[in-house]
Coordinates of C-alpha atoms in Angstrom, one line a residue:
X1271 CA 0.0 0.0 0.0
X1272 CA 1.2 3.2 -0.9
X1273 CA 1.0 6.3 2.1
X1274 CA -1.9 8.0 1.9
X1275 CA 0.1 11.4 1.2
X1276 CA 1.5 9.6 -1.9
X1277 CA -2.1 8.0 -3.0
X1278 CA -3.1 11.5 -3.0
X1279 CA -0.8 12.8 -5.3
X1280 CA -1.2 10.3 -7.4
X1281 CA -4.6 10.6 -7.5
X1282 CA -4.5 14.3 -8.0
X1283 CA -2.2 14.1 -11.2
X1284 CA -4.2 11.2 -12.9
X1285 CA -7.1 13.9 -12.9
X1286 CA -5.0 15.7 -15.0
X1287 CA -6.2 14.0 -18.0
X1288 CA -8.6 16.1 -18.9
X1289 CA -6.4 18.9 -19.6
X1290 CA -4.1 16.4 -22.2
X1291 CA -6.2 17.8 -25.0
X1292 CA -7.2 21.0 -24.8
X1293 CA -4.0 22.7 -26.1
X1294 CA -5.5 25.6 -28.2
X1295 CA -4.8 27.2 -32.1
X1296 CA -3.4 27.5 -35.4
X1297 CA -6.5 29.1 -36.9
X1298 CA -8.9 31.1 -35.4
X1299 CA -13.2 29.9 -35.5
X1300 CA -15.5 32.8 -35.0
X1301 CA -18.7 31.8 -33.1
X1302 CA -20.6 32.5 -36.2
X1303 CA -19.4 29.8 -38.0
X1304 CA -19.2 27.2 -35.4
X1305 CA -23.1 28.3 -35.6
X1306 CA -23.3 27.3 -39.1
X1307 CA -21.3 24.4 -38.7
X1308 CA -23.4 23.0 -35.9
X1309 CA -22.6 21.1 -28.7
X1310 CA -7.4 16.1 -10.7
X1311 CA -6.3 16.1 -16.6
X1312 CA -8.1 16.2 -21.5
X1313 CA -7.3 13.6 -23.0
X1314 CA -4.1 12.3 -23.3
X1315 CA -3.7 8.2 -23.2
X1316 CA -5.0 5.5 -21.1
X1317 CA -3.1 2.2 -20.5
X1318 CA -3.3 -0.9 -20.8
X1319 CA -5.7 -2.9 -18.2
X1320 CA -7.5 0.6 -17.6
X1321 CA -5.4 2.9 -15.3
X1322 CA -5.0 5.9 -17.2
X1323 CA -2.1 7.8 -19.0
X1324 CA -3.5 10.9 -18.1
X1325 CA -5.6 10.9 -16.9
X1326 CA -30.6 30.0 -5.0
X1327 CA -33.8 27.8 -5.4
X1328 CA -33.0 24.8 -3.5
X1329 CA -29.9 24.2 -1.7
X1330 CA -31.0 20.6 -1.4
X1331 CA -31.5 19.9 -4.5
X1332 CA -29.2 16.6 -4.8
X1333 CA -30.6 15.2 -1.9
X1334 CA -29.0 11.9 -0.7
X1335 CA -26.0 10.5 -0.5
X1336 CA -24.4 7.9 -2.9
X1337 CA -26.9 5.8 -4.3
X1338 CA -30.1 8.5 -3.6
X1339 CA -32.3 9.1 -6.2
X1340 CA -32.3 13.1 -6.5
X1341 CA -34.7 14.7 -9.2
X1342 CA -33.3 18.0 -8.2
X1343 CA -36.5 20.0 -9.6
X1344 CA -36.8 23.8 -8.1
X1345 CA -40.0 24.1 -10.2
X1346 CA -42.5 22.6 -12.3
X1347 CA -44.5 23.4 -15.7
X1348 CA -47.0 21.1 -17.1
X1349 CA -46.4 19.8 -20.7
X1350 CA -43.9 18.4 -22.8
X1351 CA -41.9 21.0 -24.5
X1352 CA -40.2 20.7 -28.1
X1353 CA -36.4 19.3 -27.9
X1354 CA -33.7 18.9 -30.5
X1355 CA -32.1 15.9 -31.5
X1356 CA -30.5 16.6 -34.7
X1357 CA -27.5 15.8 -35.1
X1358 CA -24.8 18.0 -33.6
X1359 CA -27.6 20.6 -32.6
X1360 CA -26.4 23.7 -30.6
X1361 CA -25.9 26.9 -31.1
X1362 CA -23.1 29.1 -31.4
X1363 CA -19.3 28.4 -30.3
X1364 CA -18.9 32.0 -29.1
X1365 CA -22.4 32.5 -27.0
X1366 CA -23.4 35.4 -28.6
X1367 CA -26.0 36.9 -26.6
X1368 CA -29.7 35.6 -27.8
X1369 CA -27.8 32.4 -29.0
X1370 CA -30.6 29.9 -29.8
X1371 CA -32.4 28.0 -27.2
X1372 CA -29.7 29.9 -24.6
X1373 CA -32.7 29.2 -21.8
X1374 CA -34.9 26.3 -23.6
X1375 CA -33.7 23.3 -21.5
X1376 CA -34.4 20.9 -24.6
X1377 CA -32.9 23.1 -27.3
X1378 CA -35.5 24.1 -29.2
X1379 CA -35.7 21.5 -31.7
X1380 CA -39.5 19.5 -32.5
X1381 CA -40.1 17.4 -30.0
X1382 CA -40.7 13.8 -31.6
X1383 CA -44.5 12.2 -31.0
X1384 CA -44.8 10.3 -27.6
X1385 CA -47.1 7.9 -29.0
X1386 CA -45.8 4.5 -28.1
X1387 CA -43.9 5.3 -25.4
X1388 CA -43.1 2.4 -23.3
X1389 CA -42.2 2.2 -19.6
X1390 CA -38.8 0.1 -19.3
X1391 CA -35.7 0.1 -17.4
X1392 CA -35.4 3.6 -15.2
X1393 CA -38.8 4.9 -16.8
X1394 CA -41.6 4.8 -15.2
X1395 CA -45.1 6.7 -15.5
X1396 CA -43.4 9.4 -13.7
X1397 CA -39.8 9.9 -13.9
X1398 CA -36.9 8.8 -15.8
X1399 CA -33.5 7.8 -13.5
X1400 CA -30.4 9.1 -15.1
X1401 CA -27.1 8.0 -13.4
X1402 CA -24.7 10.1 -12.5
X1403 CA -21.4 8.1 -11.1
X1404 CA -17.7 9.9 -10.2
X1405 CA -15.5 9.9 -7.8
X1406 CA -17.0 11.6 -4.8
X1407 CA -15.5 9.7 -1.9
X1408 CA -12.1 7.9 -1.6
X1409 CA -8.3 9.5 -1.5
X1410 CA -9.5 13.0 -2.1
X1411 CA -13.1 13.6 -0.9
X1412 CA -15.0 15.6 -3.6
X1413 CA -12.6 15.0 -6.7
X1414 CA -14.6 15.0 -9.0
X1415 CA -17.9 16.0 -6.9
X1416 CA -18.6 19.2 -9.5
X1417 CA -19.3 16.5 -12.5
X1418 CA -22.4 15.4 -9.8
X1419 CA -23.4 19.0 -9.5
X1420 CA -23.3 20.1 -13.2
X1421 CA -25.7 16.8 -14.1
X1422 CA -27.7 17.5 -11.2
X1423 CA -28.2 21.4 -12.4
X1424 CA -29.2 20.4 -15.8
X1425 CA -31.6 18.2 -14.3
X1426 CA -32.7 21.5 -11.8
X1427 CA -33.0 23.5 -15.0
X1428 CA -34.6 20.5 -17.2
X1429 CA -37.5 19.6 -14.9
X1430 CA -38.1 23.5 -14.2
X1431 CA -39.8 24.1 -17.3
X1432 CA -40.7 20.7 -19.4
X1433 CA -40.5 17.1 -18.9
X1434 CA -40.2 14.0 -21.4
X1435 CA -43.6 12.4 -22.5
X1436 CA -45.1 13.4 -19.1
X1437 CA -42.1 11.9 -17.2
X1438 CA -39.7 14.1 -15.1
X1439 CA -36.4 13.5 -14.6
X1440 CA -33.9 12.0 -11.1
X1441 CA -30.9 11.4 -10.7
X1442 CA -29.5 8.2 -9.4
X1443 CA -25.9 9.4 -7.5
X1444 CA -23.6 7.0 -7.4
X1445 CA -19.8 7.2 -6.1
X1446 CA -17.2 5.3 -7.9
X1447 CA -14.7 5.9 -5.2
X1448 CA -11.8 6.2 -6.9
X1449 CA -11.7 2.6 -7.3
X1450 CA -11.9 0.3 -10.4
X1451 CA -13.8 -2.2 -8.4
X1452 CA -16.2 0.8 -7.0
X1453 CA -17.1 1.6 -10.6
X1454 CA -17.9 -1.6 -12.2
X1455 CA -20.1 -1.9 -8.7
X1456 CA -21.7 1.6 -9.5
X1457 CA -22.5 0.7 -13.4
X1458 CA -24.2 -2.9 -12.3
X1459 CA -26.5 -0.5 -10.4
X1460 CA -26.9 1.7 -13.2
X1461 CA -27.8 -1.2 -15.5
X1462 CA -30.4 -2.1 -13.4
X1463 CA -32.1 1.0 -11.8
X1464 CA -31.3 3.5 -14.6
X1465 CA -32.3 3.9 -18.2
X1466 CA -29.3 5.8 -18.8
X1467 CA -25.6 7.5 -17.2
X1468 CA -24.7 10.7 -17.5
X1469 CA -22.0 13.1 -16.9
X1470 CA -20.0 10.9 -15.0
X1471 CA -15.9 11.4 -14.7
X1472 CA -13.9 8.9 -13.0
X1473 CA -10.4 8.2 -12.7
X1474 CA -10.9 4.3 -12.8
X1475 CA -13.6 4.5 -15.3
X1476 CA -12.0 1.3 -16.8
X1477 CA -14.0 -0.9 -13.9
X1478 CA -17.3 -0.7 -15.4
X1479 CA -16.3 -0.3 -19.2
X1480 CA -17.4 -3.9 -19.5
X1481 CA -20.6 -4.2 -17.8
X1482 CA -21.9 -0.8 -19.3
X1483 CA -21.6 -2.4 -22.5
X1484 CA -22.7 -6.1 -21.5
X1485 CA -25.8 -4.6 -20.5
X1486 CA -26.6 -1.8 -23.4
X1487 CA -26.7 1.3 -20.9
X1488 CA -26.1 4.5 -22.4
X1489 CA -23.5 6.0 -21.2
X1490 CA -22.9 9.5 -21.8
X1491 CA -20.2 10.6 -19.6
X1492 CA -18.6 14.1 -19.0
X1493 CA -15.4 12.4 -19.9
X1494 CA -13.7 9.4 -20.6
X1495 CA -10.1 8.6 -19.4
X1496 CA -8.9 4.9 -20.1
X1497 CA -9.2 2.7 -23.1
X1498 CA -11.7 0.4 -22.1
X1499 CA -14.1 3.3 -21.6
X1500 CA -13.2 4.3 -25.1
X1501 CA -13.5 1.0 -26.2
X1502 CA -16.9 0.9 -24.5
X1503 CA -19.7 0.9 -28.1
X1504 CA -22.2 2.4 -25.4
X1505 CA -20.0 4.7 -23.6
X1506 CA -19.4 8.6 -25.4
X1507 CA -18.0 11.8 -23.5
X1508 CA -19.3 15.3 -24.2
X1509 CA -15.3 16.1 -24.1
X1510 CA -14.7 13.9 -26.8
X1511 CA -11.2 12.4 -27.7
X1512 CA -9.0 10.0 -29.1
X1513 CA -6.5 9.0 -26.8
X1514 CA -3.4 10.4 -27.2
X1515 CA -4.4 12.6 -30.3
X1516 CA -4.3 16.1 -29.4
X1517 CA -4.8 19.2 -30.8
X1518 CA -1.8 21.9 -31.2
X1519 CA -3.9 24.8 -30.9
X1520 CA -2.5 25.8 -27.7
X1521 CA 1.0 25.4 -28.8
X1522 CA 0.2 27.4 -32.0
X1523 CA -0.9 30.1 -29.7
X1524 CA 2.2 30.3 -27.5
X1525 CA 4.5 30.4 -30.4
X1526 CA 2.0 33.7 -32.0
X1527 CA 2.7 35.3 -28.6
X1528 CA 6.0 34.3 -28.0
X1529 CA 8.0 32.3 -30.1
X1530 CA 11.5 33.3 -28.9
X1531 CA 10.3 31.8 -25.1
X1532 CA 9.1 28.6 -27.2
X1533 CA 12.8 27.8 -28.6
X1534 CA 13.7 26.9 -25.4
X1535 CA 11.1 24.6 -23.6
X1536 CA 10.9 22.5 -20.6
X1537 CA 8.3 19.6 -19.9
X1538 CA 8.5 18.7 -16.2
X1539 CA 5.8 16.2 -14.8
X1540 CA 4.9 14.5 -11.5
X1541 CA 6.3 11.1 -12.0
X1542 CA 2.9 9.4 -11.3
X1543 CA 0.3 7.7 -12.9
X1544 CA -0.5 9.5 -15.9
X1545 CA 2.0 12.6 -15.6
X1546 CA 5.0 11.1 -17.5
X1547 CA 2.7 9.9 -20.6
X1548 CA 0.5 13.2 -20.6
X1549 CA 3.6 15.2 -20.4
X1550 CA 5.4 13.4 -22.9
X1551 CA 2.3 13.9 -25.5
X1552 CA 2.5 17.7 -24.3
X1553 CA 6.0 17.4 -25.7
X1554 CA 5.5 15.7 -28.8
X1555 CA 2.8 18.2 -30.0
X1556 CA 4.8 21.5 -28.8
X1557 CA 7.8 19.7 -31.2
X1558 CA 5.7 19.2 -34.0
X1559 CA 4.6 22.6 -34.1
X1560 CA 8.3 24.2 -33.9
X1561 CA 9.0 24.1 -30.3
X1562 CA 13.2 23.4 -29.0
X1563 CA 11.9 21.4 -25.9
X1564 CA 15.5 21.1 -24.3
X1565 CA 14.3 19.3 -20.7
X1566 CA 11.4 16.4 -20.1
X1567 CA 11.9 15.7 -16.6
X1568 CA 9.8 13.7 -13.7
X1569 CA 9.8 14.7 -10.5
X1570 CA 9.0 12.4 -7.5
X1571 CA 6.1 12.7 -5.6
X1572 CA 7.9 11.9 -2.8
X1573 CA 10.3 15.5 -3.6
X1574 CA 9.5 18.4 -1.5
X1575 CA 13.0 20.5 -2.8
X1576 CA 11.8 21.7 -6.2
X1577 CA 14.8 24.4 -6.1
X1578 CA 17.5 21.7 -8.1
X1579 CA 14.9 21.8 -11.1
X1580 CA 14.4 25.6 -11.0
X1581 CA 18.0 25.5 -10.9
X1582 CA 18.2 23.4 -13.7
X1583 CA 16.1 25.4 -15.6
X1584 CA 18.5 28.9 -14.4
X1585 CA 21.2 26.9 -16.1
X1586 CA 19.5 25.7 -19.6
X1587 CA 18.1 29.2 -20.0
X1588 CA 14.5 27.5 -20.7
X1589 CA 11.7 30.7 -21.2
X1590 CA 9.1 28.1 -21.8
X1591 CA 8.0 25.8 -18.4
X1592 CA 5.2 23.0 -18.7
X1593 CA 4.3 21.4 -15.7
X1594 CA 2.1 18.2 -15.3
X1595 CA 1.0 17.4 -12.5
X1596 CA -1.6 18.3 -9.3
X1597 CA -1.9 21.7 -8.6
X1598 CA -0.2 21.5 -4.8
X1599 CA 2.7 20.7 -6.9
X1600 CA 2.8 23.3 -9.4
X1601 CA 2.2 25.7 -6.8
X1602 CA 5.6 24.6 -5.5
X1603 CA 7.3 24.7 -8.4
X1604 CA 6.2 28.2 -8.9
X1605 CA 7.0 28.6 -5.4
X1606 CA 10.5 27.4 -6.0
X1607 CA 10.7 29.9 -9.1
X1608 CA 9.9 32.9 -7.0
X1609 CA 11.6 31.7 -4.4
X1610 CA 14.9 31.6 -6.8
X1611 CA 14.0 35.0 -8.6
X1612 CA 13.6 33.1 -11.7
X1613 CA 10.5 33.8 -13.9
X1614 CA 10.0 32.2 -17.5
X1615 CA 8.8 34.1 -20.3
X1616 CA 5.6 31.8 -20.4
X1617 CA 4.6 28.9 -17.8
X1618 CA 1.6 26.8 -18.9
X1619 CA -0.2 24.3 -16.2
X1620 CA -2.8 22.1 -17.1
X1621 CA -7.1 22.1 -17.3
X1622 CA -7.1 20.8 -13.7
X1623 CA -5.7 24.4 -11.9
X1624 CA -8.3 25.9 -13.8
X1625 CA -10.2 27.1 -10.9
X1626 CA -10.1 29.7 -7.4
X1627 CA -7.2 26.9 -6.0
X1628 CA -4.8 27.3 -7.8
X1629 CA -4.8 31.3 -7.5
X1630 CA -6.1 30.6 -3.8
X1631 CA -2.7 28.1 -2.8
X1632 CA -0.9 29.7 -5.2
X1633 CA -0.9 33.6 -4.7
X1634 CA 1.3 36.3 -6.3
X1635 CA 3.4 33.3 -7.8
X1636 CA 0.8 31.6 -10.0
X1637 CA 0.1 35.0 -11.4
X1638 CA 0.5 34.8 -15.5
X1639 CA 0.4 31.1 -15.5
X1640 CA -2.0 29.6 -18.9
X1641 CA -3.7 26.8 -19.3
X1642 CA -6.1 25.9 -22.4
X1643 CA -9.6 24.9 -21.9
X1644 CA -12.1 23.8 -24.6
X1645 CA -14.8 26.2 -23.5
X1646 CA -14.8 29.9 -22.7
X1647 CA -13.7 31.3 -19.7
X1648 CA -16.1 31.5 -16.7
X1649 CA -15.3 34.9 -16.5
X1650 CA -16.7 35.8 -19.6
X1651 CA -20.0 36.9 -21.2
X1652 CA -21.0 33.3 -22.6
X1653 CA -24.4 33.1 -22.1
X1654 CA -24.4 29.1 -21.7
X1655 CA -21.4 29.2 -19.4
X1656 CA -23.5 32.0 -17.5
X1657 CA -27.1 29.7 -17.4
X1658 CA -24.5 26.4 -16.3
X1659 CA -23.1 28.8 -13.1
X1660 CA -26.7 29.6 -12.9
X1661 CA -27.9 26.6 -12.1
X1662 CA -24.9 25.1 -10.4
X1663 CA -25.3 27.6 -7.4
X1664 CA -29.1 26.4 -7.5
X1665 CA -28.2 23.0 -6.6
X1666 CA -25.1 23.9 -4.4
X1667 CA -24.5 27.7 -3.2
X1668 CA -21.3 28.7 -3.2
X1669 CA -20.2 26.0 -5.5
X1670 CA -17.6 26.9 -8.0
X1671 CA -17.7 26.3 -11.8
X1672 CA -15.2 23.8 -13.3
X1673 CA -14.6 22.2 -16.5
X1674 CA -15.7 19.0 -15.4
X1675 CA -18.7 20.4 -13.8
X1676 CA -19.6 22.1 -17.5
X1677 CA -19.4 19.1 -19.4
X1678 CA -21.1 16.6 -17.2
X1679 CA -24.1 19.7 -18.0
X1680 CA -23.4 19.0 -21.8
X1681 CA -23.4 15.5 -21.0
X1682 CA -27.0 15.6 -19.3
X1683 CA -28.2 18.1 -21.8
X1684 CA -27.2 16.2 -25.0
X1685 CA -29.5 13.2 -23.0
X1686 CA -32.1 15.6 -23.1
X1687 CA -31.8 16.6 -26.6
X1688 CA -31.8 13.2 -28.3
X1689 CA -34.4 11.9 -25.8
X1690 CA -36.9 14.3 -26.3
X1691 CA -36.5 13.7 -30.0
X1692 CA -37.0 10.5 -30.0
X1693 CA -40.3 10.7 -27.9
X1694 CA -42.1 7.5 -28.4
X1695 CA -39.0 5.7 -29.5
X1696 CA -37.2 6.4 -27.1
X1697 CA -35.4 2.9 -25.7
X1698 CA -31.6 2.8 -24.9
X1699 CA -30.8 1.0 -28.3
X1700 CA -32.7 3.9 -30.2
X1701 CA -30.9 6.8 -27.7
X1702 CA -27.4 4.9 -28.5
X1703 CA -27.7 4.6 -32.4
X1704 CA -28.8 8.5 -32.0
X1705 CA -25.8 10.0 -30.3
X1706 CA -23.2 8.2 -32.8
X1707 CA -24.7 10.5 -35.2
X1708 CA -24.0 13.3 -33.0
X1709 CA -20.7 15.0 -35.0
X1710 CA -20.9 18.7 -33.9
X1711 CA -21.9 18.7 -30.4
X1712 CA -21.6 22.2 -28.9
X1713 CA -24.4 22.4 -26.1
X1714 CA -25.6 25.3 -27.4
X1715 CA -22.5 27.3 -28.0
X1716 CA -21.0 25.9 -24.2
X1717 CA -18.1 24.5 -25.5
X1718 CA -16.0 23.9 -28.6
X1719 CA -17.2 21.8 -31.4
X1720 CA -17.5 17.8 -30.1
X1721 CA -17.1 14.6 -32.2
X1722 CA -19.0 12.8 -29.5
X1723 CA -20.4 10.0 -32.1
X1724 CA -16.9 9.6 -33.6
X1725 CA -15.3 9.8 -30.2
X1726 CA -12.5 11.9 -32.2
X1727 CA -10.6 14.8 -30.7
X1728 CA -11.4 18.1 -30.8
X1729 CA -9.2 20.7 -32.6
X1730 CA -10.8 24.2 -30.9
X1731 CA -9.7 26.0 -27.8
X1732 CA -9.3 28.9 -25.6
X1733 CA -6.9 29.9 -23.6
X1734 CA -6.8 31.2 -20.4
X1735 CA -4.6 33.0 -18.2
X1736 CA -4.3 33.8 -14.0
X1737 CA -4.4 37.7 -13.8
X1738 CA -4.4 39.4 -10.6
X1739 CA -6.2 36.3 -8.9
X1740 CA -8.5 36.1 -11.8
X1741 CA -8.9 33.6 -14.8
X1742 CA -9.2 35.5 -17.8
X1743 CA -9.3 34.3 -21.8
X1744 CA -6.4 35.6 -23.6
X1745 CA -6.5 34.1 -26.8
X1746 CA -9.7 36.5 -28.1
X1747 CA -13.3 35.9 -28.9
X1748 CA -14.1 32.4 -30.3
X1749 CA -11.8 29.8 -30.5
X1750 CA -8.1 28.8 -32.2
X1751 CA -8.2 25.5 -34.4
X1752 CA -5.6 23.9 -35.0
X1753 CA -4.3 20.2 -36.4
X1754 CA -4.3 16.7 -34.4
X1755 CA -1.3 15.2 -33.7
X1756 CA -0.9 11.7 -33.1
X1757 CA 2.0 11.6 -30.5
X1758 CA 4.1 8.4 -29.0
X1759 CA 2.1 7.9 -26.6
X1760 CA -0.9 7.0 -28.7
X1761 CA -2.4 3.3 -29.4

């Protein structure tokens, strides 16, 4: 058994999966045309035998604890209202204000006709149980609680104003603990209480890869981080990806604002888990798109004396620093930096210190640091991000937005979408079979452009960066695009 001290760490830097991907730019989308066009670490790899390479209404809205059923309703209209289920329907990838169906909780497509609607499997004449399991309890308490919350506020905003062929929707909260073993436990539940999963996020979301698909549950998760998830044919992640096949966007972007500080480039890594094959990916995508990366280096978990590698870095002139890993430790790296009067040119983290933590821990230090994101900031004007936060502090006041969080609320919504659609032949064979067609998926404008049917990696981004204590979106309105690159550590 390893310490707990050490199981937290490497916990805390498999979560950094979800960051792998979201490196940001080569061209530049406007929100316009994404309109036309149109839903702890993401993506980088997973390995082999599923641990991953990467990795105001009602305050009790969620109710129980693991294994409740929570509906999370604040209000109630009668009626069915229209929903879309087109393929990749959403609106635009910029929010413009008045974006389409901005506060229609089924998108405002035609409803499909709820004549032969059958009662199966999590539908009764009532409600319709939609699972929701992530790592809640285990090493570190709440990791990936906020993928709970942004299901359960879909479901808030959802059952406020419309239902599905009379049927309102609950959600089934399960915790996967961290734990392979947890997971598959949490999924045989689904299979039999639930029609359907969403917006779950798990570290070991390998454990119940198997069952999901042995049993035909739809899983439409917030993320997926191992390959037996991927290789799940019921199993599809609002973040879509390919692991190991990431975008250069972000990379593109550095170079545009400094390419002298990308000439000499260091990729350092928590030498955990993931970290080492997420980094290395980070690596191989900043090379292919002109980068001189001069360091990779791990650095133990166990290593509290970060000066040698700032030292390190002193001596190799690097003006470029990546760091992969949990945000304690890149707080002490920048810690160490400050510490040594040494500040590079640009220092990027990862999706995971995207939140009030990392500034928080962090302080005057962190200041300047980027990450890329595949939505816009939560600081901005985006008037999906806005009716997400919304909700979110519906369901739990005081709750902060993340980017798992936002895409288990894509997750639930894109549920929504195809389910109200389908209205009569709605069954989880019919709901499956709809979302591989889904190739655009944008949740209205909430995030980049998803190929959540293909399960193929995005190629738009933002990115952001810490000011003053403040996220903030640097890289301008709408997103960057930029190529896929297939790096080593891809199947």
């Amino acid at each position: 058994m390893l310490p707990e001290a050490l199981v937290r760490y490497a916990v805390l830097s498999l979560a950094l999966a979800l960051a792998a991907l979201t490196s940001a730019c080569g061209s530049r989308i406007a929100p316009e045309q994404v309109l036309s066009a149109q839903g702890g670490a993401a993506g980088g790899a997973a390995a082999a035998g599923g641990d991953p390479l990467v990795p105001g209404a009602d305050p009790g809205a969620l109710g129980g604890t693991s294994g409740s059923v929570a509906d999370g309703t604040t209000s109630s209209s009668g009626g069915t209202t229209g929903g879309a289920g087109s393929t990749g329907a959403g609106g635009s990838a910029g929010g413009p204000a008045g974006a389409a169906g901005e506060g229609d909780a089924t998108g405002g497509a035609r409803a499909g006709s709820c004549d032969g609607f059958e009662n199966q499997t999590g539908i009764t004449d009532d409600e319709i149980i939609l699972a929701n399991s992530s790592d809640v309890s285990g090493p570190v308490p709440g990791l990936f609680e906020s993928a709970r919350l942004g299901s359960a506020a879909y479901i808030a905003f959802f059952n406020s104003q419309s239902d599905i062929c009379g049927r309102k929707l609950k959600m089934l909260e399960l915790d996967s603990k961290t734990d392979s073993a947890a997971d598959q436990a949490a999924y045989l539940r689904a299979c039999a209480e639930s029609f359907a999963a969403v917006g779950s996020v798990s570290i070991f979301d390998s454990g119940g890869a198997r069952t999901t698909e042995e049993c035909g549950l739809p899983d439409l998760r917030a993320n997926i981080l191992t390959n037996e998830r991927y290789d799940c044919s019921t199993c599809f992640a609002a973040q879509a990806l390919e692991p190991g096949v990431i975008t250069d966007a972000a990379y593109q972007f550095y170079a545009r604002q400094n390419k002298q500080a990308t000439q000499s480039a260091a990729f350092l890594y928590l030498n955990l888990g993931g970290s080492p094959a997420l980094a290395r990916s980070f690596a191989d995508t900043a090379e292919s798109a002109g980068f001189g990366v001069k360091i990779y280096k791990g650095i133990e978990s166990s290593e509290f004396n970060y000066a040698p590698f700032v030292q390190e870095l002193k001596d190799e002139g690097i003006t470029f620093v990546s760091f992969t890993g949990a945000t304690q430790q890149a707080v002490r790296l920048a810690d160490a930096m400050a510490q040594q009067g040494y500040k590079p040119d640009q220092f990027v983290v990862t999706q995971t210190q995207y939140g009030p933590e990392f500034a928080a821990q962090g302080g005057a230090n962190v200041d300047g640091a980027m990450a890329p994101v595949p939505h816009p900031a939560f600081t901005g004007t985006n008037p999906q991000v806005a009716l997400y936060t919304q909700w979110l502090q519906r369901v739990k006041p005081g709750a902060s937005p993340t980017t798992f969080g936002l895409f288990a609320w894509s997750a639930t919504r894109l549920f929504v979408e195809q389910a109200v659609a389908l209205g009569g032949k709605l069954d989880r064979e019919t709901l499956i079979e709809s979302v591989r067609g889904v190739q655009k998926w944008t949740a209205g404008g909430l995030h980049s452009e998803m190929n959540v049917g293909g399960k193929q990696s995005f190629t738009c981004s933002t990115v952001v960066q810490l000011q003053r204590g403040e996220w903030r979106q640097i890289s301008g309105d709408g997103y960057d695009c930029g190529k896929l690159v297939r790096t080593s550590v891809a199947r």
